Structure formats: C-alpha cells, structure tokens
Amino acid sequence: MMQQIIIKKIPGEIPGPTPKEKQGYIEDLTKKTKSELLELIERQDKLLGNKKFISRLPDKGAKITQLRSRLAEELAQRDEVEKACGLLSGLNLGKPSVTDEIEWTGNYSPNNKCNKLDSDDESDDERNPFKILASQAGVVGKDDVYVKRLCDKLQKPTETKKEKYLPHRTTKSGQLDGYKKPLGPHWEVTAATPPPPVHGDTKLISLNESLDLQKEQATKLQELQAKQAAETLAAQFRFEDGRHIA
C-alpha cells in the first residue's frame, strides 16, 4: 500500500523584497514618532560615515543623503510644533493684560514683569496706549453710576397715565384733587376744623431749577446782609456825630 505524501509547500514563488524595500525606503515620515526619526537619522549618519560602503553604491550615497535631509526637515517641523504648543499652553488668554498686549503690540513676552522699575518708566507710560486711553476715559465708580441714575430720575418728568373711561364715573379723580370746598362766613378753628392753609401746594421741580433757586436765594441773602451792615454803620456814625455835637 502506497504511503500518501503530504505537500506542505505552497505552489508558486514567494516574491522577495522590492528594490525600494532593500534600500530602506520610507513612504510617509509623518507616521514615525520622534524617537524613530532620531534613530533613522543616526542610522543614515553611520551609513554616510562608511566611505567604503558609499563608494560601492551606484549613486554614491545620493539617496541616503536625500533621505537624511528629509528626516532632518521632519524633525525640525516637529520641534517647531512642540515649541508652539508649549507657548500656547503657558499663555493664559483669559487675562485682559495678555489679550491687550497681543492686540496692541502683536507680541507676547511671558518674562515681562510689571513690577520691575527702571529709569525709562515715564517714557514708557507716555508711549503706552492703555494708560493714554485710561487717562482720557476716566474711571466710573459705583457712586457715580448711582448719582447719575438718581439725577435722571429726579429730572425726568413723571408721565401721567390716562385713566380708562368708566361709565359709572362722571368725573375723574384728578379733576377733584385741586378742588377746595369754599369756607363758610364763620369758620371756627377747632381740633376738628384746622385753620385753612396759608401756602399753596408744593411743586415738583427739576434739579437745575432747584440750583437756580438756591443761587437766587443766596444772592438775596447777601444783599440783605450788606443792607443791614450799611444801616448799622450809618447808625454808628449818627451816634458818634451826636456825641461830638453834645
């Protein structure tokens, strides 16, 4: 009985490495890590340092030199990206001073200290746009806002709302406010019947009108004081003249 032979070989030939793979061809350098790039650069430097090996190559090491330059460019780009990420991570854009400095000067100096004084502080203040704007604009405090709101409330005239028409009401309440009942011929002042008012009702005026009234009152008071002083001096002169005559 014949023994069955098992064929373990796959029919056909296995393709060997391509010429590019033999030369260590790398298709995409961006997929390599930084440590792999450094290792490849070190390997290319060792190959270029072997003069006998380079002399036996048909291109005399041109491809190795080109690959080495590509690796160096990729590594330099990685370093620039890492440097930019480090600056952005340390840059706090939430601070108004940082955003103002970037907006006005276009630069950001993280080592700049505001508390450092030198002899050019006055000239720096004159050239600093933030301090110029701050000196012209001024600072508004809580008290100023409250005073402005109060003045606007006092100066703003009160708007009278128009009352709705009601059929059961013949007159409006506002029409009876200024109405006064005529007094009888014999008005007795008692606890139940107080005396009639001497002065009229108060009137709401604006703040500017109040200031004008105060100025007018102060002027009248000065004139009255000057008149009293003149009368006092005249009385003293008359008294002294009478004594001299006597």
Coordinates of C-alpha atoms in Angstrom, one line a residue:
M1 CA 0.0 0.0 0.0
M2 CA 1.5 3.3 -1.1
Q3 CA 2.0 5.9 1.6
Q4 CA 0.3 9.3 0.9
I5 CA 2.8 12.2 0.6
I6 CA 1.6 15.5 2.1
I7 CA 2.8 18.5 0.2
K8 CA 3.3 21.4 2.6
K9 CA 4.8 23.9 0.2
I10 CA 2.6 26.5 -1.4
P11 CA 2.7 26.3 -5.2
G12 CA 4.4 29.3 -6.8
E13 CA 7.3 31.5 -5.8
I14 CA 7.2 33.9 -2.9
P15 CA 8.0 37.5 -4.1
G16 CA 11.1 38.9 -2.5
P17 CA 11.5 42.4 -1.2
T18 CA 11.3 45.2 -3.8
P19 CA 14.3 47.3 -4.6
K20 CA 12.8 50.2 -2.6
E21 CA 12.5 48.0 0.5
K22 CA 16.0 46.8 0.1
Q23 CA 17.2 50.4 0.1
G24 CA 15.2 51.1 3.3
Y25 CA 12.5 53.2 1.5
I26 CA 10.2 55.1 3.9
E27 CA 6.9 56.2 2.3
D28 CA 5.4 58.5 4.9
L29 CA 7.6 60.2 7.5
T30 CA 4.7 61.8 9.4
K31 CA 3.7 58.4 10.8
K32 CA 7.0 58.0 12.5
T33 CA 7.5 59.0 16.1
K34 CA 10.2 61.4 17.2
S35 CA 12.3 58.6 18.6
E36 CA 12.1 56.7 15.4
L37 CA 13.1 59.7 13.4
L38 CA 16.2 60.2 15.6
E39 CA 17.1 56.6 15.2
L40 CA 16.8 56.8 11.4
I41 CA 18.9 59.9 11.3
E42 CA 21.6 58.2 13.4
R43 CA 21.5 55.2 11.1
Q44 CA 21.9 57.4 8.0
D45 CA 24.8 59.2 9.6
K46 CA 26.5 55.9 10.2
L47 CA 26.0 54.8 6.6
L48 CA 27.3 58.1 5.3
G49 CA 30.3 57.8 7.6
N50 CA 31.3 54.5 6.0
K51 CA 33.3 55.7 3.0
K52 CA 33.9 52.2 1.5
F53 CA 30.2 51.3 1.5
I54 CA 29.3 54.7 -0.1
S55 CA 31.9 54.2 -2.8
R56 CA 30.4 50.8 -3.8
L57 CA 26.9 52.3 -4.2
P58 CA 25.9 53.1 -7.8
D59 CA 24.5 56.6 -6.8
K60 CA 27.5 57.2 -4.3
G61 CA 25.1 57.7 -1.4
A62 CA 22.8 60.3 -3.0
K63 CA 19.6 58.6 -1.9
I64 CA 20.9 58.3 1.7
T65 CA 21.8 61.9 1.8
Q66 CA 18.4 62.9 0.4
L67 CA 16.6 60.7 3.0
R68 CA 18.8 62.2 5.7
S69 CA 17.7 65.7 4.8
R70 CA 14.0 64.7 4.7
L71 CA 14.4 63.2 8.2
A72 CA 16.0 66.4 9.4
E73 CA 13.3 68.6 8.0
E74 CA 10.5 66.5 9.5
L75 CA 12.3 66.6 12.9
A76 CA 12.7 70.4 12.7
Q77 CA 9.0 70.8 12.0
R78 CA 8.1 68.5 14.9
D79 CA 10.3 70.7 17.2
E80 CA 8.6 73.9 16.0
V81 CA 5.1 72.4 16.6
E82 CA 6.1 71.3 20.1
K83 CA 7.6 74.8 20.8
A84 CA 4.4 76.5 19.7
C85 CA 2.2 74.1 21.8
G86 CA 4.4 74.9 24.8
L87 CA 3.9 78.7 24.3
L88 CA 0.2 78.3 23.9
S89 CA -0.2 76.1 26.9
G90 CA 1.6 78.7 29.0
L91 CA -0.3 81.6 27.5
N92 CA -3.4 82.5 29.6
L93 CA -5.7 84.3 27.2
G94 CA -8.2 84.8 30.0
K95 CA -6.2 87.7 31.4
P96 CA -7.1 91.1 30.0
S97 CA -3.4 92.2 30.1
V98 CA -2.3 89.4 27.8
T99 CA -5.0 90.0 25.2
D100 CA -4.4 93.7 25.3
E101 CA -0.7 93.2 24.8
I102 CA -1.2 90.9 21.8
E103 CA -3.8 93.2 20.3
W104 CA -1.8 96.4 20.5
T105 CA 1.8 95.1 20.0
G106 CA 1.3 91.8 18.3
N107 CA 3.9 90.2 20.6
Y108 CA 3.7 88.4 23.9
S109 CA 6.6 88.4 26.4
P110 CA 5.9 85.9 29.2
N111 CA 9.0 87.1 31.1
N112 CA 7.9 90.7 31.2
K113 CA 7.3 91.8 34.9
C114 CA 5.1 94.8 35.6
N115 CA 6.7 95.4 39.0
K116 CA 10.2 96.0 37.5
L117 CA 11.1 99.6 37.7
D118 CA 13.8 101.4 35.6
S119 CA 14.8 104.9 34.6
D120 CA 12.6 104.8 31.4
D121 CA 9.3 104.3 33.3
E122 CA 8.0 107.8 32.4
S123 CA 8.7 107.5 28.7
D124 CA 7.1 104.0 28.7
D125 CA 3.9 105.4 30.3
E126 CA 3.8 108.1 27.6
R127 CA 4.0 105.5 24.8
N128 CA 1.7 103.0 26.5
P129 CA -1.7 103.2 24.7
F130 CA -3.6 101.6 27.5
K131 CA -2.6 104.3 30.0
I132 CA -3.3 107.0 27.5
L133 CA -6.9 105.7 26.9
A134 CA -7.4 105.2 30.6
S135 CA -6.3 108.8 31.4
Q136 CA -8.7 110.2 28.8
A137 CA -11.7 107.9 29.5
G138 CA -11.5 108.1 33.3
V139 CA -12.8 105.6 35.8
V140 CA -16.5 105.3 36.6
G141 CA -17.3 104.1 40.1
K142 CA -20.4 102.7 41.7
D143 CA -21.1 106.1 43.4
D144 CA -21.0 107.9 40.0
V145 CA -23.5 105.5 38.5
Y146 CA -25.8 105.8 41.4
V147 CA -25.7 109.6 41.3
K148 CA -26.3 109.7 37.6
R149 CA -29.3 107.3 38.0
L150 CA -30.7 109.5 40.8
C151 CA -30.3 112.7 38.8
D152 CA -32.0 111.2 35.8
K153 CA -34.9 110.0 38.0
L154 CA -35.4 113.5 39.5
Q155 CA -35.0 115.4 36.3
K156 CA -37.3 113.1 34.3
P157 CA -40.9 114.4 34.5
T158 CA -43.5 111.9 35.7
E159 CA -45.8 110.8 33.0
T160 CA -49.4 110.9 33.9
K161 CA -51.2 107.8 32.8
K162 CA -54.5 108.3 31.0
E163 CA -57.3 106.7 33.0
K164 CA -59.8 104.4 31.4
Y165 CA -63.3 105.6 30.8
L166 CA -65.8 104.1 33.2
P167 CA -69.5 104.8 32.6
H168 CA -70.4 104.9 36.3
R169 CA -67.9 107.7 36.9
T170 CA -68.9 111.2 35.9
T171 CA -65.7 112.9 36.8
K172 CA -62.1 111.9 37.0
S173 CA -60.2 111.7 40.3
G174 CA -57.5 114.0 39.0
Q175 CA -60.0 116.8 38.4
L176 CA -61.1 116.8 42.1
D177 CA -57.5 117.0 43.5
G178 CA -57.2 120.7 43.2
Y179 CA -60.8 121.4 44.2
K180 CA -61.3 123.0 47.6
K181 CA -64.6 123.4 49.4
P182 CA -65.4 127.0 49.9
L183 CA -65.2 128.1 53.5
G184 CA -68.3 129.4 55.3
P185 CA -68.6 133.0 56.5
H186 CA -67.9 131.9 60.1
W187 CA -65.0 129.4 60.1
E188 CA -64.1 128.4 63.6
V189 CA -60.7 126.9 64.2
T190 CA -61.0 123.8 66.4
A191 CA -59.4 120.4 66.7
A192 CA -61.9 119.1 64.2
T193 CA -61.6 122.1 61.9
P194 CA -58.0 123.1 61.4
P195 CA -57.1 126.5 60.0
P196 CA -57.0 127.0 56.2
P197 CA -53.6 126.5 54.5
V198 CA -51.6 129.7 54.1
H199 CA -49.2 128.4 51.4
G200 CA -50.1 126.6 48.2
D201 CA -49.3 123.0 47.3
T202 CA -45.7 122.0 46.7
K203 CA -44.5 121.7 43.2
L204 CA -42.0 119.2 41.9
I205 CA -39.1 120.9 40.1
S206 CA -36.0 119.6 38.4
L207 CA -32.6 119.6 39.9
N208 CA -31.4 122.5 37.7
E209 CA -34.3 124.7 38.7
S210 CA -33.6 123.9 42.4
L211 CA -29.9 125.0 41.9
D212 CA -31.1 128.3 40.3
L213 CA -33.4 128.9 43.2
Q214 CA -30.6 128.3 45.7
K215 CA -28.4 130.7 43.8
E216 CA -31.1 133.4 43.8
Q217 CA -31.8 132.9 47.5
A218 CA -28.0 133.2 48.2
T219 CA -27.9 136.5 46.2
K220 CA -30.8 137.9 48.1
L221 CA -29.3 136.9 51.4
Q222 CA -26.0 138.7 50.5
E223 CA -27.9 141.8 49.5
L224 CA -29.9 141.8 52.8
Q225 CA -26.7 141.3 54.8
A226 CA -25.0 144.2 53.0
K227 CA -28.0 146.4 53.6
Q228 CA -28.1 145.6 57.3
A229 CA -24.4 146.3 57.6
A230 CA -24.8 149.6 55.9
E231 CA -27.7 150.6 58.2
T232 CA -25.6 149.5 61.3
L233 CA -22.6 151.7 60.1
A234 CA -24.9 154.6 59.4
A235 CA -26.5 154.3 62.9
Q236 CA -23.0 154.3 64.5
F237 CA -21.9 157.4 62.5
R238 CA -25.1 159.2 63.6
F239 CA -24.5 158.2 67.2
E240 CA -20.9 159.5 67.1
D241 CA -21.9 162.7 65.4
G242 CA -24.4 163.3 68.2
R243 CA -21.8 162.8 70.9
H244 CA -19.4 165.3 69.2
I245 CA -22.1 167.9 68.9
A246 CA -23.2 167.5 72.5

